[in-house]
Each structure stands twice: as C-alpha cells, then as structure tokens.
Amino acid sequence: MKIKKKYSTGASRNYITRTQAIRKLQVSLADFRRLCIFKGIYPREPRNKRKANKGSTTPTTFYYYKDIQYLLHEPVLQKFRDHKTFAKKLTRALGRGDVGDAKRLDDNRPKYRLDHIVKERYPTFIDALRDIDDALSLLFLFSTMPATDVISQRVTETAEQLCNQWMAFVSNQRLLRKVFVSIKGIYYQCEIKGQEITWVVPFKFTPNVPTDVDFRIMLTFLEFYTTLIRFVLFKLYTEAGYVYPPRADPEKIKGIGGLSAFLLESVNAKSFDSRPLAIKQGTVSATDVNEAIKDAANAEEEADGEADNGSDEIANEQQLDAFVPIENGAETGDVLAQPVDTDSTQFKNLFSGFTFFIGREVPVELAEFVIVSFGGRVISESAYDDALAKILESDATESYALKSLLPEGVTITHQIVDRPVIRSKVAGRVYIQPQWIFDSVNKGELLPVIDYAPGAELPPHLSPWGDSGTYNPEEYSFGGRAENAEEEEEENSEDEEDAAEEEEEAELAADAAEDAMDTSDDEYQKQLEAELKGDSVAVQSEEKKSKKAEKRLENKKKRALEDEDKELRKMMMSNKQRKLYEKMQYGIKQQDDRSKALSKKRRTIEKEK
C-alpha cells in the first residue's frame, strides 16, 4: 500500500494562500489584484482554515488552487511582465539622458486588451445584461468625480461619454420603468430583453474625494467595466439599427450638454430618430433643429398610425383594465396590489403630447431623462439667455416672441418649478413640482397635479421597490389615507389593549384575593337587591366581566402552552441550531419593532394633517 504524503490531498491541496499564488505567478501584489479583478477570481473561505493552511493558524487569504492554475495561461499576465521589463528599460534610458531611445520605447510600450476576458466571463448577451448594474453605477460615479492626481481627466470624460450614450439609448427605446430619488442619489430601473437593470446616479455636486479609499482597485474595476459597457452598447445600438458610437453635436457638448447633444442615426442613413433629443437650442435661429423635429414627428406619426390601425381595440381594453373603480366596501390595497403594465403603449407614452419647461433651480439631467423616456418634450431655461428665458417663463403662449423660440406646433403645457411662490403665471400652463414626474412614472398614471402645486406640502415619495422589512407603505393610497389610518388605529389599539391586558393580568391575579376579602357587606347587599329587582344592567355587566375574565384566562393558558412547546422544541435542538433560531427570532423582532415604529410615525403625521 502506497503511503500518502501529508497535506497532499483535501483542503490543503484545493486551496492556496495569496503569498504562494504571487510567488507561483511571479508578479507583484498590485498586478495580482488587477489580474484577479479582470478574471473575476475572488478569495475563498475554507471550512477548516487550519487544514487548508497546513496546520498553521495564522490569518491568511485563500484562493482556489485551480483558479491560480487558470491564471497561468492568461495572455494579460505576459503583458504585465512585458510592462515590467519596459519600465526598467525606460528608467535606464532616462537615467542615461538618451531622450530618443526613451521616446522610441514609450511609443512601443506594451498594451493589452480585455475583449477576450469579457467574452469568457459572459458567454451570452443576457449574462452581460444581468451583471451590468454595478458597472453602470461605477461609471456614473466616476463621471461626476473631479480630476485629481489619482483620477485623470481622460477617465472622467470617457465615463461621462458612456453614461450619456447609455441614457440616450434607454430614453430613445422607452425602456425606463421606475425612478426613486433618495439621499444617496437617483435610482433608475429599466428593462432590456426581460432583464431588470437598476443603477444609481449621484447628484451633480462637487464630491469630496476621500483619502482612505484605494482608487487603484476602483480604477481597475472601472477599466474592465468600461470594456463591458462598450460591448453592451455596441450590441444594443446595432440591434436597434443605429450607428455606434452616436454622433455628438460639439456646440451643445460645450454648452449645457445632455441628451440633446447626441444624434441617433440609423445604419442605412436614410433617416435618423431624434426622439431622445430635447428641444434645447441655444440660439433663437434653430431652423436645423426644427426641421429635424418635424421630420422625426412625421415619421413617428406614420409609424404609430400603422401600428395603431390594427390594435385600437387592444389599446382600449388595456386602458379599461388599467383603471379599476373602487366600489363601496372595497379595500384600497386590492387596487394597489395590481401591478403596472410596463409593456403597454399607454405607459411608455405617459408624457406624450406634453412639453415641459424646466426652471433653473431644477436639475435638467434628472428631469430630462425621465420625461423624454416617456415621450415628452423638454425645454430648459438654462439653455437660453436671461432675456429669452424670461420670455419663455412669463410670456403668453400666443406671443410672437415665444412662437419664434419654439418649434412649430409646440406649446408649453407644464412648467416644473421648485420655488415656493410663482409671481406671474401663464394661463393654460400647469405648474408642478419635480416629484410629480417620478410619482406618476412609479404609479403608471398621471396623478392629480393639485397635490404637487408650487409651495404645497408634497405626499411622501415612496420607493417603488417597497420596504426591506415587514412595513408596507403602499397600504396608504392617495384616496384612502383616512380609512387606512382608522383601520390601523383600530388594529394598533387592539394590540395595545392586549399588551395592557397582559400587564394587568399579573396585577389582577395578585389583587384578586384582596378584592374578595375587602368586599364590604353593603356592596354585597346592593348586588342582592339588584338581582331581586331584576336589574338587567347589573347582571349584564357582571356577565361581561366574567366573560372577559374567562377570555383572559384562556389566552393566558394558550400562551403558556405555546411557550412551553417552544421551550421543549428548543431543548431538542443542538447548540448550533439553537443559536441560529435565536438569531432568526431576534431579526424578526427587530423587523416587527421597526414596522410598528414606522406605522406609529405615519399615524402621527396623518393626525397632524
């Protein structure tokens, strides 16, 4: 029988430490980290660290041995080694003062590509779409970062360009589904090929670059995500029949930028679709833009007419199904439980036919992206001079000056403002706060504008993905707040009564004997006289008290039996199972306490209103 060598099988063979992996690959720690990020290889946690570390108990980072063997055949690894040799030669040439040799080396520096790694990690296009959430969030983060000695300007410009191309495509294809404005940023969710993609966009503020963050690791992720996003955008644009990369207007890029700076041209170059373009011309003479908008509008009408000829009945049925009347006695939660049909034409064209004028105090990028994604038009006050913007904001719709600024047949229907008071209002124009757009999109219908008037107290902006705990904020609808509040008050009052009864049970049990001993003869005589007279009130009150006491005793016995059963079951558990059960119960109690606190806070707010 062959004797097995110690630590040659099992965990010690399947795992390898980071120091051993670096020594095996013959690279530096920084290059090893970059290679692992590119290939998607992460540290692993063995079940028995002592066996994996060959008897040692020193804290160590472990990797799969097969993953490190897989890295040995990576072409990028050889490029890292070539770059190390190049750096030595360049340093030697600069030290000798040989500028020509140094320039020749710099021109021929080794470069690597990550295309093959993207294809390896994502064999199908659906796999890439599933893993694109973090890539988009990181790109949008770096697009707002200032240029520093660590983050170059080229990196931020590339990230901003890719982000604009992504938003232009999503808005053009009407793929946006949900929007949520939070403290951390704006959360968007779109649906592409059946995959829900959620990403967060930070606010356009100058961020404070933290000093305790390793930007080398983040830039490595950004390098891989940039290649991935380019692959995805190229695939999406070509499948939709557009030229990639889209052509950008240099004048608008220098100005306010945004979605209006990108022109989506078809591959056959016979027509181009300008639906994602906002009407943000910088000067009064904008004939080219007007002609483009007319052509696109005509093409849209023809296409929509052909599509709608055979589907009028279906559209009517969808419209009827979208609105359910609340009958007498019906619960509001039944109406809210119905999901929004995001694939319907009515939802995708929620703002079609509307032209929104955005004030200077409202973030243009946020409002423009949401409005254009649902078929609306945007005019920004920031795109004009002060005099022209003043005309747009305050002049009447029929004025000659306003008609010269707007395309033919386009009038401003809504004005988005974030000011408490509007001094001069234009007749026929609806004034709303920005939250109306987001809540209408999340609800799938146009909400009443009176709740979002300038200076009005806005309704709560709830997350369209719900709460992470047991609290359900959707129980409160816009039409049934009072009813829901009353129902919840009754439920909570019952819970409070039960809790109070539990507290009083001990006192009642302790005071029962004293009450029986302290009962005076006069009270006993009164009870006998009431019984002889046939006083039903006294009898009924006594019956009620006795029934309540019986109920309390039954509940008490039931709870005692349940507690006893739980304790017996816990006794049968192992130590590991008992600890896990206690952790689960602790988490459930935390969620219940949180939901009760939020419900109480909501009731307090409703009472104040």
Coordinates of C-alpha atoms in Angstrom, one line a residue:
M1 CA 0.0 0.0 0.0
K2 CA 1.3 3.4 -1.0
I3 CA 1.7 5.9 1.9
K4 CA 0.1 9.2 1.2
K5 CA 2.2 12.3 1.8
K6 CA 0.9 14.7 4.5
Y7 CA -1.0 17.8 3.2
S8 CA -1.1 16.4 -0.4
T9 CA -4.9 15.9 -0.5
G10 CA -8.0 17.6 0.8
A11 CA -8.3 21.2 1.7
S12 CA -4.5 21.8 1.8
R13 CA -4.4 20.8 -1.9
N14 CA -7.6 22.6 -3.0
Y15 CA -6.6 25.9 -1.5
I16 CA -3.5 28.1 -1.9
T17 CA -2.5 31.2 0.1
R18 CA -2.1 34.6 -1.6
T19 CA 1.7 34.7 -0.9
Q20 CA 2.0 31.3 -2.6
A21 CA -0.1 32.4 -5.6
I22 CA 2.0 35.6 -6.1
R23 CA 5.2 33.5 -5.9
K24 CA 3.8 31.0 -8.4
L25 CA 2.7 33.7 -10.9
Q26 CA 5.8 35.7 -10.4
V27 CA 4.0 39.1 -10.4
S28 CA 3.7 41.9 -7.9
L29 CA 0.8 42.2 -5.4
A30 CA -0.7 45.1 -7.4
D31 CA -0.6 43.2 -10.7
F32 CA -2.0 40.1 -9.0
R33 CA -5.0 42.1 -7.7
R34 CA -5.6 43.6 -11.1
L35 CA -5.5 40.2 -12.7
C36 CA -7.9 38.7 -10.2
I37 CA -10.4 41.6 -10.8
F38 CA -10.2 41.2 -14.6
K39 CA -10.8 37.4 -14.4
G40 CA -13.4 37.5 -11.7
I41 CA -11.4 35.5 -9.2
Y42 CA -12.1 36.3 -5.5
P43 CA -10.7 35.0 -2.1
R44 CA -12.4 31.9 -0.7
E45 CA -13.2 30.8 2.8
P46 CA -12.3 27.1 3.5
R47 CA -14.3 25.2 6.1
N48 CA -11.2 24.3 8.1
K49 CA -8.6 27.0 7.8
R50 CA -6.0 25.1 9.8
K51 CA -6.1 22.1 7.4
A52 CA -6.0 24.5 4.3
N53 CA -3.0 26.3 5.8
K54 CA -1.2 23.0 6.6
G55 CA -1.6 23.2 10.3
S56 CA -0.9 26.9 10.8
T57 CA -3.4 29.1 12.5
T58 CA -2.1 32.4 11.1
P59 CA -4.8 34.6 9.5
T60 CA -4.3 34.2 5.7
T61 CA -6.2 34.9 2.5
F62 CA -7.0 31.8 0.5
Y63 CA -7.8 31.2 -3.2
Y64 CA -8.8 28.1 -5.1
Y65 CA -5.7 26.3 -6.5
K66 CA -7.5 25.7 -9.8
D67 CA -8.1 29.4 -10.2
I68 CA -4.4 30.2 -9.8
Q69 CA -3.6 27.4 -12.3
Y70 CA -6.1 29.0 -14.7
L71 CA -4.3 32.4 -14.4
L72 CA -1.0 30.9 -15.5
H73 CA -2.3 30.7 -19.1
E74 CA -3.7 34.3 -19.2
P75 CA -2.3 36.5 -22.1
V76 CA -2.7 39.6 -19.9
L77 CA -0.2 38.1 -17.4
Q78 CA 2.5 38.1 -20.1
K79 CA 1.7 41.7 -20.9
F80 CA 2.2 42.6 -17.2
R81 CA 5.6 41.0 -17.3
D82 CA 6.5 42.8 -20.6
H83 CA 5.4 46.1 -19.0
K84 CA 7.7 45.5 -16.1
T85 CA 10.6 45.0 -18.5
F86 CA 9.6 48.1 -20.4
A87 CA 9.6 50.2 -17.2
K88 CA 13.2 49.0 -16.4
K89 CA 14.4 49.9 -19.9
L90 CA 12.7 53.3 -19.8
T91 CA 14.1 54.2 -16.4
R92 CA 17.6 53.2 -17.6
A93 CA 17.3 55.3 -20.8
L94 CA 16.1 58.3 -18.9
G95 CA 18.9 57.9 -16.4
R96 CA 21.5 57.9 -19.2
G97 CA 19.8 61.0 -20.7
D98 CA 19.0 59.2 -24.0
V99 CA 15.8 61.0 -24.9
G100 CA 15.5 59.5 -28.4
D101 CA 15.7 55.9 -27.0
A102 CA 13.2 56.8 -24.3
K103 CA 10.7 58.2 -26.8
R104 CA 11.1 55.1 -29.0
L105 CA 10.4 52.8 -26.0
D106 CA 7.4 54.9 -25.0
D107 CA 5.9 54.7 -28.5
N108 CA 6.2 51.0 -28.4
R109 CA 5.1 50.4 -24.9
P110 CA 3.2 47.0 -24.4
K111 CA -0.6 47.3 -24.5
Y112 CA -3.2 44.8 -23.6
R113 CA -6.9 44.3 -24.4
L114 CA -9.7 42.9 -22.3
D115 CA -12.0 41.8 -25.1
H116 CA -11.3 38.1 -24.7
I117 CA -11.9 38.3 -20.9
V118 CA -15.3 39.8 -21.4
K119 CA -16.3 37.0 -23.8
E120 CA -15.0 34.4 -21.4
R121 CA -16.9 35.8 -18.4
Y122 CA -20.1 36.5 -20.3
P123 CA -20.7 33.8 -22.9
T124 CA -24.2 35.2 -23.8
F125 CA -25.5 38.7 -24.1
I126 CA -28.1 38.0 -21.4
D127 CA -25.3 37.2 -18.9
A128 CA -23.8 40.6 -19.6
L129 CA -27.1 42.4 -19.0
R130 CA -27.6 40.6 -15.7
D131 CA -24.2 41.8 -14.4
I132 CA -24.3 45.3 -15.7
D133 CA -25.8 47.0 -12.6
D134 CA -22.6 47.6 -10.7
A135 CA -20.8 48.6 -13.9
L136 CA -23.3 51.4 -14.6
S137 CA -23.3 52.6 -11.0
L138 CA -19.5 52.8 -11.0
L139 CA -19.4 54.6 -14.4
F140 CA -21.9 57.2 -13.2
L141 CA -19.9 57.7 -10.0
F142 CA -16.7 58.4 -11.9
S143 CA -18.5 60.7 -14.4
T144 CA -19.1 63.1 -11.5
M145 CA -15.7 62.8 -9.9
P146 CA -13.2 65.8 -10.2
A147 CA -9.9 65.2 -11.9
T148 CA -7.1 64.7 -9.4
D149 CA -3.6 63.3 -9.3
V150 CA -5.1 59.8 -9.0
I151 CA -8.1 60.2 -11.3
S152 CA -7.2 61.6 -14.7
Q153 CA -9.4 63.8 -16.8
R154 CA -9.5 61.2 -19.6
V155 CA -11.1 58.7 -17.2
T156 CA -13.9 61.0 -16.2
E157 CA -14.6 62.1 -19.8
T158 CA -14.8 58.5 -21.0
A159 CA -17.1 57.6 -18.2
E160 CA -19.4 60.6 -18.9
Q161 CA -19.5 59.8 -22.6
L162 CA -20.5 56.2 -22.0
C163 CA -23.1 57.3 -19.5
N164 CA -24.7 59.7 -22.0
Q165 CA -24.7 57.1 -24.7
W166 CA -26.5 54.7 -22.3
M167 CA -29.1 57.2 -21.2
A168 CA -29.7 58.3 -24.8
F169 CA -30.5 54.7 -25.8
V170 CA -32.7 54.0 -22.8
S171 CA -34.7 57.1 -23.4
N172 CA -35.0 56.5 -27.2
Q173 CA -36.3 53.0 -26.8
R174 CA -38.6 53.9 -23.9
L175 CA -37.0 51.3 -21.6
L176 CA -37.2 53.2 -18.3
R177 CA -39.6 51.7 -15.7
K178 CA -39.0 53.1 -12.2
V179 CA -37.4 56.1 -10.6
F180 CA -36.6 56.8 -7.0
V181 CA -34.9 59.9 -5.6
S182 CA -33.1 59.2 -2.3
I183 CA -30.4 60.8 -0.2
K184 CA -27.7 58.7 -1.9
G185 CA -28.7 59.6 -5.4
I186 CA -31.3 58.8 -8.1
Y187 CA -32.1 55.1 -8.6
Y188 CA -33.3 54.1 -12.1
Q189 CA -34.6 50.8 -13.3
C190 CA -35.0 49.8 -17.0
E191 CA -36.0 46.6 -18.7
I192 CA -33.9 45.2 -21.6
K193 CA -34.7 41.8 -23.1
G194 CA -36.6 40.8 -20.0
Q195 CA -33.8 41.7 -17.6
E196 CA -34.3 44.4 -15.0
I197 CA -31.3 46.7 -14.7
T198 CA -31.0 49.0 -11.7
W199 CA -28.3 51.6 -11.2
V200 CA -27.8 54.7 -9.1
V201 CA -26.7 58.1 -10.3
P202 CA -25.2 60.5 -7.8
F203 CA -26.3 64.1 -7.6
K204 CA -24.4 66.8 -9.6
F205 CA -22.5 68.1 -6.6
T206 CA -18.7 68.5 -6.3
P207 CA -17.8 65.5 -4.2
N208 CA -15.2 65.4 -1.5
V209 CA -12.7 62.8 -2.7
P210 CA -12.0 60.5 0.4
T211 CA -8.4 59.8 1.3
D212 CA -9.0 56.4 2.8
V213 CA -10.2 54.8 -0.4
D214 CA -7.9 52.8 -2.6
F215 CA -8.6 54.2 -6.0
R216 CA -6.2 51.8 -7.7
I217 CA -8.7 49.0 -7.1
M218 CA -11.7 51.1 -8.2
L219 CA -9.9 52.2 -11.4
T220 CA -9.1 48.5 -12.2
F221 CA -12.8 47.7 -11.9
L222 CA -13.6 50.8 -14.0
E223 CA -11.2 49.6 -16.7
F224 CA -13.0 46.3 -17.0
Y225 CA -16.5 47.8 -16.8
T226 CA -15.6 50.3 -19.5
T227 CA -14.9 47.5 -21.9
L228 CA -18.0 45.6 -20.9
I229 CA -20.3 48.7 -21.3
R230 CA -18.8 49.3 -24.8
F231 CA -19.6 45.8 -25.8
V232 CA -23.2 46.1 -24.5
L233 CA -23.8 49.5 -26.1
F234 CA -22.5 48.3 -29.4
K235 CA -24.8 45.3 -29.3
L236 CA -27.8 47.3 -28.3
Y237 CA -27.3 50.1 -30.9
T238 CA -26.6 47.7 -33.8
E239 CA -29.7 45.5 -32.9
A240 CA -31.8 48.7 -32.8
G241 CA -30.4 49.8 -36.2
Y242 CA -28.4 52.8 -35.0
V243 CA -24.8 53.8 -35.7
Y244 CA -22.5 53.3 -32.7
P245 CA -20.9 55.4 -31.3
P246 CA -23.6 58.1 -31.8
R247 CA -22.6 61.4 -33.3
A248 CA -22.5 64.3 -30.8
D249 CA -23.1 68.0 -31.5
P250 CA -19.9 69.8 -30.4
E251 CA -21.7 73.1 -29.8
K252 CA -24.2 71.5 -27.4
I253 CA -21.5 69.5 -25.7
K254 CA -19.7 72.7 -24.9
G255 CA -22.9 74.3 -23.7
I256 CA -25.4 72.5 -21.5
G257 CA -24.9 69.1 -23.0
G258 CA -27.3 66.3 -22.0
L259 CA -29.3 64.0 -24.2
S260 CA -29.9 66.7 -26.8
A261 CA -26.2 66.6 -27.8
F262 CA -26.5 63.1 -29.2
L263 CA -28.0 62.3 -32.6
L264 CA -29.0 58.7 -33.1
E265 CA -28.6 57.9 -36.8
S266 CA -29.9 54.8 -38.5
V267 CA -27.5 52.4 -40.2
N268 CA -28.9 52.9 -43.7
A269 CA -28.5 56.7 -43.2
K270 CA -31.9 57.4 -44.7
S271 CA -33.4 58.8 -41.6
F272 CA -32.5 59.4 -38.0
D273 CA -34.5 59.2 -34.9
S274 CA -34.4 62.3 -32.7
R275 CA -36.8 61.1 -30.0
P276 CA -34.2 61.3 -27.3
L277 CA -33.3 64.9 -28.2
A278 CA -34.7 67.6 -26.1
I279 CA -35.7 70.9 -27.6
K280 CA -32.7 72.8 -26.1
Q281 CA -31.4 75.0 -28.8
G282 CA -29.0 77.7 -27.6
T283 CA -30.0 80.5 -30.0
V284 CA -33.1 81.9 -31.5
S285 CA -32.4 80.8 -35.1
A286 CA -32.8 77.0 -34.8
T287 CA -34.1 76.0 -38.2
D288 CA -32.0 72.8 -38.5
V289 CA -33.3 71.5 -35.2
N290 CA -36.9 72.5 -36.1
E291 CA -36.7 70.6 -39.4
A292 CA -35.2 67.6 -37.7
I293 CA -38.0 67.6 -35.1
K294 CA -40.7 67.9 -37.8
D295 CA -39.2 65.0 -39.8
A296 CA -39.0 62.8 -36.7
A297 CA -42.5 63.8 -35.6
N298 CA -43.9 62.9 -39.1
A299 CA -42.1 59.6 -39.1
E300 CA -43.4 58.9 -35.6
E301 CA -47.0 59.7 -36.6
E302 CA -46.7 57.4 -39.7
A303 CA -45.2 54.5 -37.7
D304 CA -47.7 55.0 -34.8
G305 CA -50.6 55.2 -37.3
E306 CA -49.6 51.9 -39.0
A307 CA -49.2 50.2 -35.6
D308 CA -52.4 51.5 -34.1
N309 CA -54.7 50.7 -37.0
G310 CA -55.0 47.1 -36.1
S311 CA -54.7 47.5 -32.3
D312 CA -57.3 50.1 -31.3
E313 CA -59.5 47.5 -29.6
I314 CA -56.5 46.1 -27.7
A315 CA -55.4 49.5 -26.6
N316 CA -58.9 50.3 -25.4
E317 CA -59.0 47.1 -23.4
Q318 CA -55.7 47.9 -21.8
Q319 CA -56.9 51.3 -20.9
L320 CA -60.0 49.9 -19.3
D321 CA -58.0 47.3 -17.4
A322 CA -55.6 49.9 -16.1
F323 CA -58.2 51.7 -14.0
V324 CA -60.3 49.7 -11.5
P325 CA -63.2 51.6 -9.8
I326 CA -63.3 51.4 -6.0
E327 CA -66.6 50.0 -5.0
N328 CA -68.3 50.6 -1.7
G329 CA -66.6 48.5 1.0
A330 CA -63.7 47.6 -1.2
E331 CA -60.2 47.8 0.3
T332 CA -57.7 50.2 -1.1
G333 CA -55.0 47.5 -1.0
D334 CA -56.8 45.5 -3.7
V335 CA -56.4 48.3 -6.2
L336 CA -52.7 48.9 -5.2
A337 CA -51.9 45.3 -5.5
Q338 CA -52.4 45.3 -9.2
P339 CA -49.0 45.7 -11.0
V340 CA -48.4 48.4 -13.6
D341 CA -48.4 47.0 -17.2
T342 CA -45.0 48.4 -18.2
D343 CA -45.2 46.9 -21.7
S344 CA -48.4 48.8 -22.6
T345 CA -48.2 51.7 -25.1
Q346 CA -50.1 53.9 -22.6
F347 CA -47.4 53.5 -20.0
K348 CA -44.5 54.1 -22.5
N349 CA -46.2 57.3 -23.8
L350 CA -47.2 58.6 -20.4
F351 CA -46.0 62.1 -21.2
S352 CA -46.5 62.1 -24.9
G353 CA -48.1 65.4 -26.1
F354 CA -46.7 67.3 -23.2
T355 CA -43.9 70.0 -23.4
F356 CA -42.2 70.7 -20.1
F357 CA -40.4 73.9 -19.3
I358 CA -37.7 73.2 -16.7
G359 CA -36.7 76.1 -14.4
R360 CA -33.1 76.9 -13.5
E361 CA -33.5 75.5 -10.0
V362 CA -34.4 72.0 -11.2
P363 CA -31.7 69.5 -12.2
V364 CA -32.0 69.3 -16.0
E365 CA -30.4 65.9 -16.4
L366 CA -32.7 64.2 -14.0
A367 CA -36.0 65.7 -15.3
E368 CA -35.0 65.5 -19.0
F369 CA -34.1 61.8 -18.9
V370 CA -37.4 60.8 -17.2
I371 CA -39.6 63.0 -19.4
V372 CA -38.0 62.0 -22.7
S373 CA -38.1 58.3 -21.8
F374 CA -41.9 58.6 -21.7
G375 CA -42.5 60.5 -24.8
G376 CA -42.4 64.1 -23.5
R377 CA -40.6 67.2 -24.8
V378 CA -38.2 69.3 -22.7
I379 CA -37.3 73.0 -22.8
S380 CA -34.7 74.1 -20.3
E381 CA -34.4 77.6 -19.0
S382 CA -30.6 77.1 -18.6
A383 CA -30.2 76.7 -22.4
Y384 CA -31.2 80.3 -23.2
D385 CA -30.0 83.8 -22.4
D386 CA -31.6 85.6 -19.5
A387 CA -33.8 87.7 -21.7
L388 CA -35.1 84.7 -23.8
A389 CA -35.6 82.6 -20.7
K390 CA -37.7 85.3 -19.2
I391 CA -39.9 85.4 -22.3
L392 CA -40.4 81.6 -22.1
E393 CA -41.2 81.7 -18.5
S394 CA -43.6 84.6 -18.3
D395 CA -44.9 85.4 -21.8
A396 CA -48.2 84.3 -23.1
T397 CA -48.5 81.3 -25.4
E398 CA -49.8 83.3 -28.3
S399 CA -47.0 85.9 -28.3
Y400 CA -44.8 86.3 -31.4
A401 CA -41.6 86.1 -29.4
L402 CA -42.5 82.7 -27.9
K403 CA -43.5 81.3 -31.3
S404 CA -40.2 82.3 -32.7
L405 CA -38.3 80.4 -30.0
L406 CA -40.4 77.2 -30.1
P407 CA -40.8 74.7 -33.0
E408 CA -44.0 75.0 -35.0
G409 CA -47.0 73.5 -33.3
V410 CA -45.3 73.1 -29.9
T411 CA -46.6 74.9 -26.8
I412 CA -45.5 74.6 -23.2
T413 CA -48.1 72.6 -21.3
H414 CA -46.2 72.1 -17.9
Q415 CA -43.7 74.1 -16.1
I416 CA -41.5 72.4 -13.5
V417 CA -40.6 74.7 -10.6
D418 CA -39.0 74.2 -7.2
R419 CA -39.9 77.6 -5.7
P420 CA -42.5 78.3 -3.0
V421 CA -44.2 81.1 -4.9
I422 CA -44.7 81.9 -8.6
R423 CA -45.3 85.6 -9.1
S424 CA -46.6 85.6 -12.7
K425 CA -48.4 82.6 -14.1
V426 CA -49.2 81.9 -17.7
A427 CA -52.8 80.9 -18.4
G428 CA -53.2 77.4 -19.7
R429 CA -49.9 76.2 -18.2
V430 CA -49.7 73.7 -15.4
Y431 CA -47.2 74.4 -12.6
I432 CA -45.9 71.4 -10.8
Q433 CA -43.0 70.3 -8.5
P434 CA -40.5 67.7 -9.9
Q435 CA -41.8 64.9 -7.7
W436 CA -45.0 64.7 -9.8
I437 CA -43.0 63.3 -12.7
F438 CA -41.4 60.5 -10.5
D439 CA -44.6 59.5 -8.7
S440 CA -46.6 59.4 -12.0
V441 CA -44.0 57.1 -13.5
N442 CA -43.9 54.8 -10.5
K443 CA -47.8 54.7 -10.4
G444 CA -48.1 54.2 -14.1
E445 CA -50.6 57.0 -14.5
L446 CA -50.9 60.8 -14.4
L447 CA -51.5 61.8 -10.8
P448 CA -53.6 64.8 -9.7
V449 CA -51.4 68.0 -10.1
I450 CA -53.1 69.8 -7.2
D451 CA -51.1 67.7 -4.7
Y452 CA -47.9 68.9 -6.4
A453 CA -48.6 72.6 -6.8
P454 CA -45.7 75.0 -6.0
G455 CA -45.5 75.6 -2.3
A456 CA -47.8 72.7 -1.5
E457 CA -46.8 70.0 1.0
L458 CA -45.8 67.0 -1.1
P459 CA -47.0 63.5 -0.4
P460 CA -44.3 61.0 0.7
H461 CA -42.0 59.9 -2.1
L462 CA -42.0 56.1 -1.5
S463 CA -39.6 53.6 -3.0
P464 CA -41.2 51.7 -5.9
W465 CA -39.4 48.5 -4.8
G466 CA -41.2 48.5 -1.4
D467 CA -39.7 48.3 2.1
S468 CA -37.0 45.8 3.0
G469 CA -38.8 44.9 6.2
T470 CA -42.4 44.0 7.1
Y471 CA -43.7 47.5 6.8
N472 CA -45.9 48.1 3.8
P473 CA -46.1 51.8 2.9
E474 CA -48.4 51.1 -0.1
E475 CA -51.3 50.5 2.4
Y476 CA -51.8 54.3 2.3
S477 CA -53.1 55.4 -1.1
F478 CA -53.9 58.9 -2.2
G479 CA -57.6 58.3 -1.9
G480 CA -57.9 56.2 1.2
R481 CA -55.5 57.6 3.7
A482 CA -58.1 58.3 6.3
E483 CA -59.8 54.9 6.0
N484 CA -56.5 53.1 6.3
A485 CA -55.4 55.3 9.2
E486 CA -58.6 54.4 11.0
E487 CA -58.2 50.7 10.3
E488 CA -54.6 50.7 11.5
E489 CA -55.6 52.8 14.6
E490 CA -58.2 50.1 15.5
E491 CA -55.6 47.3 15.0
N492 CA -53.0 49.1 17.0
S493 CA -55.5 49.9 19.7
E494 CA -56.4 46.2 19.9
D495 CA -52.7 45.4 20.2
E496 CA -52.2 48.0 22.8
E497 CA -55.2 46.6 24.7
D498 CA -53.8 43.1 24.5
A499 CA -50.5 44.3 25.8
A500 CA -52.2 46.3 28.6
E501 CA -54.2 43.2 29.5
E502 CA -51.1 41.1 29.7
E503 CA -49.6 43.7 32.1
E504 CA -52.8 43.9 34.1
E505 CA -53.2 40.1 34.4
A506 CA -50.4 39.9 37.0
E507 CA -51.9 42.7 39.0
L508 CA -55.4 41.2 38.8
A509 CA -54.1 37.9 39.9
A510 CA -52.3 39.4 42.8
D511 CA -55.2 41.7 43.8
A512 CA -57.9 39.1 43.3
A513 CA -57.7 37.8 46.9
E514 CA -57.5 41.2 48.4
D515 CA -60.6 42.3 46.4
A516 CA -62.5 39.3 47.6
M517 CA -61.6 39.9 51.2
D518 CA -62.2 43.7 51.0
T519 CA -65.7 43.3 49.5
S520 CA -68.0 45.0 52.1
D521 CA -71.4 43.8 53.2
D522 CA -73.0 46.9 51.8
E523 CA -71.8 46.2 48.3
Y524 CA -72.9 42.6 48.6
Q525 CA -76.4 43.7 49.8
K526 CA -76.7 46.1 46.8
Q527 CA -75.9 43.3 44.4
L528 CA -78.6 41.1 46.1
E529 CA -81.2 43.9 45.9
A530 CA -80.4 44.4 42.2
E531 CA -80.9 40.7 41.5
L532 CA -84.2 40.7 43.4
K533 CA -85.4 43.7 41.4
G534 CA -84.4 42.1 38.1
D535 CA -81.9 44.8 37.2
S536 CA -80.6 43.5 33.8
V537 CA -77.9 46.1 33.6
A538 CA -76.1 44.9 36.7
V539 CA -76.5 41.3 35.5
Q540 CA -75.2 42.0 32.0
S541 CA -72.2 43.9 33.4
E542 CA -71.3 41.0 35.6
E543 CA -71.7 38.6 32.7
K544 CA -69.4 40.8 30.6
K545 CA -66.8 40.9 33.3
S546 CA -66.9 37.2 33.8
K547 CA -66.6 36.6 30.0
K548 CA -63.6 38.9 29.8
A549 CA -62.0 37.2 32.7
E550 CA -62.6 33.8 31.1
K551 CA -61.2 35.0 27.8
R552 CA -58.1 36.3 29.6
L553 CA -57.6 33.0 31.3
E554 CA -58.0 31.1 28.0
N555 CA -55.5 33.4 26.3
K556 CA -53.1 33.1 29.2
K557 CA -53.3 29.3 29.2
K558 CA -52.9 29.2 25.4
R559 CA -49.8 31.4 25.5
A560 CA -48.3 29.4 28.4
L561 CA -48.8 26.2 26.3
E562 CA -47.2 27.7 23.3
D563 CA -44.3 29.0 25.3
E564 CA -43.9 25.6 26.9
D565 CA -44.0 23.9 23.5
K566 CA -41.3 26.3 22.2
E567 CA -39.1 25.6 25.1
L568 CA -39.4 21.9 24.7
R569 CA -38.5 22.2 21.0
K570 CA -35.5 24.4 21.8
M571 CA -34.3 21.7 24.3
M572 CA -34.3 19.2 21.4
M573 CA -32.2 21.4 19.2
S574 CA -28.4 21.3 19.0
N575 CA -26.3 24.2 20.2
K576 CA -25.8 25.4 16.6
Q577 CA -29.5 25.2 15.8
R578 CA -30.4 27.0 19.0
K579 CA -28.1 29.9 18.2
L580 CA -29.4 30.1 14.7
Y581 CA -33.0 30.1 15.9
E582 CA -32.3 32.8 18.4
K583 CA -30.7 34.9 15.7
M584 CA -33.7 34.4 13.5
Q585 CA -36.1 35.4 16.3
Y586 CA -34.0 38.5 17.0
G587 CA -34.2 39.6 13.4
I588 CA -37.9 39.0 13.3
K589 CA -38.4 41.1 16.4
Q590 CA -36.3 43.9 15.0
Q591 CA -38.4 44.0 11.8
D592 CA -41.6 44.0 13.8
D593 CA -40.4 46.8 16.1
R594 CA -39.3 48.8 13.0
S595 CA -42.7 48.3 11.3
K596 CA -44.6 49.3 14.4
A597 CA -42.4 52.4 14.8
L598 CA -43.0 53.4 11.2
S599 CA -46.7 52.8 11.5
K600 CA -46.9 54.9 14.6
K601 CA -44.9 57.7 12.9
R602 CA -47.3 57.5 9.9
R603 CA -50.4 57.7 12.2
T604 CA -48.9 60.8 13.9
I605 CA -48.3 62.5 10.6
E606 CA -51.8 61.7 9.4
K607 CA -53.3 63.1 12.7
E608 CA -51.3 66.3 12.3
K609 CA -52.7 66.7 8.8

